[in-house]
Amino acid sequence: MNVITSPETVTAAAPAGALLLRVLDVRHYTDSLFSFRTTRPASFRFRSGEFVMIGLMVNGKPLFRAYSIASPSWDEELEFFSIKVLDGPLTSRLQKIKPGDEILMRQKATGTLVNDALVPGRRLYMLSTGTGIAPFASLIRDPETYEKFDEVVLTHTCRQVAELRYGIDLVEAIRGDEMLVELFDPGKLVHYPTTTRESYQRQGRITDLIRSGSLFADLGVPAFDPTVDRVMICGSMEMLRETKALVEEAGLAEGSNSRPAEFVIERAFVE
Amino acid sequence: MTFVVTDNCIRCKYTDCVEVCPVDCFYEGENMLVINPDECIDCGVCEPECPADAIISDAAESAEDWLAINAQYAAVWPVITEKKDPLADAEEWNGVPDKLRFLSEEAAETA
């Protein structure tokens, strides 16, 4: 196995049209989760919540996977939040990157978890499990989200407490960021982390918490209402299927870029 | 796993899917688009964008024949990477059942 990450050799080997990102910072949270920040090419544009293909040169060939961009569209750097899969073709290698390395990115960002795919409403729910929080990490740092909605509820459900750390640090950083606080009221953001395997202040799968009404009781709001509530969902295939069925039962319709509606879904990409 | 284009694309060819595909895996025939199953990353973003609801997951039972058709024409038609105007009478053809008989095997004319 030969993985190229040194700047000169990546530049020489990169496929046509691929952009190069210089790694600036890497943080490991658990055995299975890490985040990293990179430079952002001046030509690269995206909407908060979108994903893009990133990759490495492996054995002389580019290997790409879809990653949600965790940083907001105004940020001069890019941020990603990734799982580590022991025998994952990309993540087993990507988890070894360090500052100064270069990775590849394709130029086209896309996705459905964007403000444009929702019709106006009052309250925006972002329901996530695992690395599915990544697109929401982008959206909750974008002032546009708070211009469109009076209240933003971010739920994040993981097996273990340690897996919630990225989201907890993120929300703390937003509340303490003087520049962001000038642009929007962080009081509009409600963070609702839960665990499924370890003891924590709130426990349970988000689907169970919706079904039982606990989510709404804890927030002190009525159940999903298609006239005021909008929902974005990002998690495993199983979580998506179940949660989609619940919001459809509540009368919300699925939106897209060309036909905005009351909810949108996207999978948390896994290898 | 991949997504595939089915017959309701035929004689419509709206191309909204092309705009959102992160890997540019749509290929263009004279009156239909297809997905290259080897290039599709199964992200699903194109599915809700199609005004004709012509895109389905190959996990669907009805997808088997479409998978073969998509693979066959993706190998010979040119790639399409940018949205363009739909065919002139797309609105009239959207929803007409069993359009496979109208499929043109011709590749799209490239500019």
Coordinates of C-alpha atoms in Angstrom, one line a residue:
Chain A
M1 CA 0.0 0.0 0.0
N2 CA 1.3 3.4 -1.0
V3 CA -0.5 6.5 0.2
I4 CA 0.8 9.8 -1.1
T5 CA 0.2 12.9 1.1
S6 CA 3.3 15.0 0.8
P7 CA 2.6 18.3 -1.1
E8 CA 5.0 18.0 -4.0
T9 CA 4.1 14.4 -4.9
V10 CA 0.4 14.9 -4.5
T11 CA 0.5 17.9 -6.8
A12 CA 2.4 15.8 -9.4
A13 CA 0.1 12.8 -9.1
A14 CA -3.4 14.4 -8.7
P15 CA -6.0 13.7 -11.3
A16 CA -7.1 16.5 -13.6
G17 CA -9.7 18.7 -12.1
A18 CA -9.1 17.7 -8.5
L19 CA -8.4 20.4 -6.0
L20 CA -5.7 20.1 -3.4
L21 CA -6.4 20.7 0.3
R22 CA -3.5 21.3 2.8
V23 CA -4.3 19.7 6.2
L24 CA -4.1 22.4 9.0
D25 CA -5.4 20.6 12.1
V26 CA -6.5 17.1 13.1
R27 CA -8.4 16.1 16.2
H28 CA -9.1 12.6 17.3
Y29 CA -12.2 12.1 19.5
T30 CA -12.5 8.3 19.9
D31 CA -11.1 5.2 18.3
S32 CA -13.7 5.7 15.6
L33 CA -14.1 9.5 15.2
F34 CA -11.9 12.4 14.1
S35 CA -12.2 15.8 12.6
F36 CA -9.8 17.8 10.5
R37 CA -9.5 21.3 9.0
T38 CA -7.9 22.2 5.7
T39 CA -7.2 25.1 3.4
R40 CA -10.0 26.1 1.1
P41 CA -9.1 26.8 -2.6
A42 CA -10.2 30.2 -3.6
S43 CA -12.3 28.8 -6.5
F44 CA -14.3 26.4 -4.4
R45 CA -17.8 27.5 -3.6
F46 CA -20.6 25.6 -1.7
R47 CA -23.8 26.2 0.3
S48 CA -23.7 25.4 4.0
G49 CA -24.9 21.8 4.5
E50 CA -23.6 20.4 1.2
F51 CA -21.2 17.5 0.7
V52 CA -18.2 17.0 -1.6
M53 CA -16.0 14.1 -2.7
I54 CA -12.6 14.1 -0.9
G55 CA -9.9 11.5 -1.2
L56 CA -6.3 10.4 -1.3
M57 CA -3.9 9.1 -3.8
V58 CA -3.6 5.4 -3.0
N59 CA -1.4 3.0 -5.1
G60 CA -1.2 5.6 -7.8
K61 CA -5.0 6.1 -8.1
P62 CA -7.3 8.7 -6.6
L63 CA -9.8 7.2 -4.0
F64 CA -12.7 9.4 -3.2
R65 CA -15.6 9.2 -0.8
A66 CA -18.5 11.7 -0.1
Y67 CA -18.0 13.9 2.9
S68 CA -20.3 16.6 4.3
I69 CA -18.5 19.9 4.7
A70 CA -18.8 20.7 8.5
S71 CA -17.6 24.3 8.1
P72 CA -20.0 27.1 7.1
S73 CA -19.9 28.6 3.6
W74 CA -18.3 31.9 4.8
D75 CA -15.4 30.1 6.4
E76 CA -11.9 30.6 4.8
E77 CA -11.0 27.0 5.8
L78 CA -12.8 23.7 5.3
E79 CA -13.7 21.3 8.1
F80 CA -14.7 17.6 8.0
F81 CA -15.9 15.1 10.6
S82 CA -15.1 11.4 9.9
I83 CA -15.5 7.9 11.1
K84 CA -12.5 5.6 11.1
V85 CA -13.2 2.2 9.8
L86 CA -10.4 -0.4 10.4
D87 CA -10.5 -1.9 6.9
G88 CA -12.3 1.1 5.2
P89 CA -10.6 1.8 1.9
L90 CA -10.4 5.5 2.6
T91 CA -10.9 6.1 6.3
S92 CA -8.3 3.6 7.4
R93 CA -5.8 5.8 5.5
L94 CA -7.4 9.2 6.0
Q95 CA -7.2 8.9 9.8
K96 CA -3.4 9.0 9.6
I97 CA -3.3 12.5 8.0
K98 CA -1.3 15.2 9.8
P99 CA -0.9 18.9 9.4
G100 CA 1.1 19.7 6.3
D101 CA -0.2 16.7 4.3
E102 CA -2.3 17.3 1.2
I103 CA -5.5 15.5 0.3
L104 CA -7.7 15.7 -2.8
M105 CA -11.2 17.2 -3.3
R106 CA -13.5 17.2 -6.4
Q107 CA -14.8 20.6 -7.3
K108 CA -18.6 19.9 -7.2
A109 CA -20.4 20.3 -3.9
T110 CA -24.0 19.2 -3.7
G111 CA -26.7 18.0 -1.3
T112 CA -30.2 18.3 -0.1
L113 CA -29.5 19.4 3.5
V114 CA -29.6 23.1 2.5
N115 CA -31.8 26.0 3.5
D116 CA -32.9 26.3 -0.2
A117 CA -34.6 22.9 -0.1
L118 CA -37.0 23.9 2.7
V119 CA -40.0 26.3 2.5
P120 CA -40.1 29.0 5.2
G121 CA -41.1 27.9 8.7
R122 CA -40.6 28.9 12.3
R123 CA -38.6 26.0 13.9
L124 CA -35.9 24.0 12.2
Y125 CA -35.1 20.5 13.5
M126 CA -31.7 19.0 12.6
L127 CA -31.9 15.3 13.6
S128 CA -28.5 13.5 13.5
T129 CA -26.8 10.4 14.6
G130 CA -23.0 9.8 14.6
T131 CA -21.1 11.7 11.9
G132 CA -24.5 12.8 10.5
I133 CA -24.0 15.9 12.6
A134 CA -21.4 17.2 10.1
P135 CA -23.7 19.1 7.7
F136 CA -25.5 20.6 10.7
A137 CA -22.1 21.8 12.1
S138 CA -22.0 23.9 8.9
L139 CA -25.6 25.1 9.0
I140 CA -25.6 26.1 12.7
R141 CA -22.6 28.4 12.0
D142 CA -24.4 30.1 9.1
P143 CA -26.3 33.3 9.9
E144 CA -28.7 32.5 7.1
T145 CA -30.1 29.6 9.1
Y146 CA -31.1 32.0 11.8
E147 CA -32.5 34.5 9.4
K148 CA -34.9 31.9 8.1
F149 CA -35.9 30.3 11.4
D150 CA -36.8 31.6 14.9
E151 CA -35.5 28.4 16.6
V152 CA -33.0 25.8 15.6
V153 CA -33.0 22.4 17.4
L154 CA -29.9 20.2 16.8
T155 CA -30.3 16.6 18.1
H156 CA -27.3 14.3 18.1
T157 CA -27.5 10.7 19.2
C158 CA -24.5 8.4 19.6
R159 CA -23.8 5.2 21.4
Q160 CA -21.2 6.6 23.8
V161 CA -20.8 9.9 25.6
A162 CA -17.4 10.5 24.1
E163 CA -18.9 10.4 20.7
L164 CA -21.0 13.5 21.5
R165 CA -17.8 15.6 22.2
Y166 CA -17.5 17.1 18.7
G167 CA -21.0 18.5 18.9
I168 CA -20.7 19.7 22.5
D169 CA -17.4 21.5 21.7
L170 CA -19.0 23.0 18.5
V171 CA -22.0 24.5 20.3
E172 CA -19.8 25.8 23.1
A173 CA -17.5 27.4 20.5
I174 CA -20.5 29.1 18.8
R175 CA -21.8 30.5 22.0
G176 CA -18.3 31.9 22.9
D177 CA -17.5 33.3 19.4
E178 CA -17.7 37.1 19.5
M179 CA -18.0 37.5 15.8
L180 CA -20.8 35.0 15.4
V181 CA -22.7 36.4 18.3
E182 CA -22.7 39.7 16.4
L183 CA -24.3 38.0 13.4
F184 CA -27.0 35.9 15.1
D185 CA -28.5 35.2 18.5
P186 CA -27.1 31.9 19.7
G187 CA -30.0 31.7 22.1
K188 CA -32.0 30.5 19.1
L189 CA -29.9 27.3 19.0
V190 CA -31.0 24.4 21.2
H191 CA -28.6 21.4 21.4
Y192 CA -30.2 18.1 22.4
P193 CA -27.5 15.3 22.7
T194 CA -28.6 11.8 23.7
T195 CA -26.8 8.4 24.1
T196 CA -28.1 4.9 23.4
R197 CA -25.5 2.6 25.1
E198 CA -24.1 4.7 28.0
S199 CA -25.6 6.5 30.9
Y200 CA -26.1 10.2 30.1
Q201 CA -28.3 13.2 31.0
R202 CA -30.6 12.2 28.2
Q203 CA -30.8 8.7 26.7
G204 CA -32.6 7.0 23.9
R205 CA -32.8 6.8 20.1
I206 CA -34.2 9.9 18.5
T207 CA -37.0 7.9 16.8
D208 CA -38.1 6.6 20.2
L209 CA -37.9 10.1 21.7
I210 CA -40.1 11.4 18.9
R211 CA -42.6 8.5 19.2
S212 CA -42.9 8.8 23.0
G213 CA -43.2 12.6 22.8
S214 CA -40.2 13.0 25.1
L215 CA -38.4 15.2 22.6
F216 CA -41.2 17.7 22.5
A217 CA -41.9 17.6 26.2
D218 CA -38.2 18.2 26.9
L219 CA -38.2 21.2 24.5
G220 CA -41.5 22.5 25.8
V221 CA -43.0 22.6 22.2
P222 CA -45.9 20.9 20.4
A223 CA -45.3 17.8 18.3
F224 CA -44.2 18.2 14.6
D225 CA -46.5 20.6 12.8
P226 CA -46.3 20.9 9.0
T227 CA -47.3 24.6 9.2
V228 CA -44.4 25.8 11.3
D229 CA -41.8 23.0 11.7
R230 CA -39.1 22.0 9.2
V231 CA -36.9 19.0 9.6
M232 CA -33.5 18.0 8.2
I233 CA -32.4 14.4 8.9
C234 CA -28.9 12.9 8.6
G235 CA -27.8 9.5 9.9
S236 CA -27.6 5.8 9.1
M237 CA -29.9 4.2 6.5
E238 CA -32.0 2.7 9.2
M239 CA -32.3 6.0 11.2
L240 CA -33.2 7.8 7.9
R241 CA -35.9 5.3 7.0
E242 CA -37.6 5.4 10.5
T243 CA -37.3 9.1 11.0
K244 CA -38.6 9.9 7.5
A245 CA -41.6 7.7 8.2
L246 CA -42.3 9.6 11.5
V247 CA -42.1 13.1 9.9
E248 CA -44.3 11.9 7.0
E249 CA -46.8 10.6 9.5
A250 CA -46.9 14.1 11.0
G251 CA -47.8 15.5 7.6
L252 CA -44.5 16.9 6.4
A253 CA -43.5 16.4 2.7
E254 CA -40.0 15.8 1.4
G255 CA -38.3 18.7 -0.4
S256 CA -35.5 19.0 -2.9
N257 CA -33.5 21.8 -4.5
S258 CA -35.9 22.1 -7.3
R259 CA -39.0 21.6 -5.2
P260 CA -38.6 22.9 -1.6
A261 CA -41.0 21.4 1.0
E262 CA -41.1 20.7 4.7
F263 CA -38.3 18.1 5.3
V264 CA -35.1 16.9 3.7
I265 CA -32.9 13.8 4.3
E266 CA -29.4 12.7 3.5
R267 CA -27.4 9.7 4.6
A268 CA -24.3 10.0 6.8
F269 CA -21.8 8.6 4.4
V270 CA -20.1 5.4 5.7
E271 CA -17.7 3.0 4.0
Chain B
M1 CA -25.8 -0.2 -5.0
T2 CA -26.7 2.6 -7.4
F3 CA -29.5 4.7 -8.6
V4 CA -31.0 4.1 -12.1
V5 CA -33.0 6.1 -14.5
T6 CA -36.3 4.6 -15.6
D7 CA -38.6 5.1 -18.6
N8 CA -40.4 8.2 -17.4
C9 CA -37.2 10.1 -18.4
I10 CA -37.8 9.2 -22.1
R11 CA -39.0 12.2 -24.2
C12 CA -38.7 14.5 -21.1
K13 CA -35.0 14.7 -20.2
Y14 CA -35.4 17.4 -17.6
T15 CA -31.7 17.2 -16.5
D16 CA -32.2 18.6 -13.0
C17 CA -30.4 15.4 -11.8
V18 CA -27.2 16.4 -13.7
E19 CA -27.0 19.7 -11.8
V20 CA -26.7 17.9 -8.4
C21 CA -24.7 14.8 -9.2
P22 CA -21.3 15.0 -7.3
V23 CA -19.6 12.5 -9.5
D24 CA -21.0 13.5 -12.9
C25 CA -22.2 10.0 -13.7
F26 CA -25.1 10.9 -16.0
Y27 CA -24.9 10.0 -19.7
E28 CA -27.1 11.5 -22.4
G29 CA -29.0 9.8 -25.2
E30 CA -31.1 11.6 -27.8
N31 CA -34.3 11.4 -25.6
M32 CA -33.2 9.9 -22.2
L33 CA -30.5 10.1 -19.6
V34 CA -28.9 7.1 -17.9
I35 CA -26.7 6.6 -14.8
N36 CA -23.4 4.8 -15.0
P37 CA -23.8 2.2 -12.2
D38 CA -20.0 1.9 -11.8
E39 CA -19.6 5.6 -11.1
C40 CA -22.8 6.3 -9.1
I41 CA -21.9 6.6 -5.3
D42 CA -25.5 6.0 -4.3
C43 CA -25.8 9.4 -2.6
G44 CA -29.4 9.7 -3.6
V45 CA -29.4 13.4 -4.1
C46 CA -30.7 13.2 -7.7
E47 CA -33.7 11.1 -6.8
P48 CA -35.9 13.8 -5.4
E49 CA -34.7 16.4 -8.0
C50 CA -36.3 14.6 -10.9
P51 CA -39.6 16.4 -12.0
A52 CA -40.7 13.1 -13.6
D53 CA -39.8 10.9 -10.6
A54 CA -37.9 8.7 -13.1
I55 CA -34.9 7.9 -10.8
I56 CA -35.1 4.9 -8.4
S57 CA -32.7 3.0 -6.2
D58 CA -31.6 -0.4 -7.5
A59 CA -32.7 -1.7 -4.2
A60 CA -36.2 -1.5 -5.6
E61 CA -37.6 -4.8 -7.0
S62 CA -38.5 -3.1 -10.3
A63 CA -35.0 -1.8 -10.9
E64 CA -33.3 -4.9 -12.3
D65 CA -34.1 -4.3 -16.0
W66 CA -33.4 -0.6 -15.7
L67 CA -30.0 -1.4 -14.2
A68 CA -29.0 -3.3 -17.3
I69 CA -30.3 -0.5 -19.6
N70 CA -28.5 2.2 -17.6
A71 CA -25.2 0.2 -17.8
Q72 CA -25.6 -0.6 -21.5
Y73 CA -26.1 3.0 -22.6
A74 CA -23.8 4.7 -20.1
A75 CA -21.0 2.8 -21.9
V76 CA -21.8 4.4 -25.3
W77 CA -23.5 7.8 -24.7
P78 CA -21.6 11.0 -23.8
V79 CA -21.4 12.2 -20.3
I80 CA -23.6 15.2 -19.4
T81 CA -22.4 17.5 -16.6
E82 CA -24.6 20.6 -16.9
K83 CA -28.3 21.1 -16.7
K84 CA -30.0 22.1 -20.0
D85 CA -33.5 22.8 -21.2
P86 CA -35.8 19.8 -21.2
L87 CA -37.1 18.4 -24.5
A88 CA -39.7 20.7 -26.0
D89 CA -42.8 18.5 -25.2
A90 CA -41.5 17.2 -21.9
E91 CA -44.6 18.3 -20.0
E92 CA -46.9 16.3 -22.3
W93 CA -44.8 13.1 -22.1
N94 CA -44.3 13.3 -18.3
G95 CA -46.4 10.5 -16.8
V96 CA -47.2 8.7 -20.0
P97 CA -46.9 5.0 -19.1
D98 CA -44.6 2.4 -20.7
K99 CA -42.3 4.8 -22.6
L100 CA -39.5 2.3 -23.1
R101 CA -40.9 1.7 -26.6
F102 CA -40.0 5.3 -27.5
L103 CA -36.4 5.0 -26.3
S104 CA -33.9 6.2 -28.9
E105 CA -30.6 4.4 -28.9
E106 CA -28.9 7.4 -30.5
A107 CA -26.4 9.3 -28.4
A108 CA -27.2 13.0 -27.7
E109 CA -25.7 15.4 -30.2
T110 CA -22.7 17.0 -28.6
A111 CA -22.0 20.6 -29.3

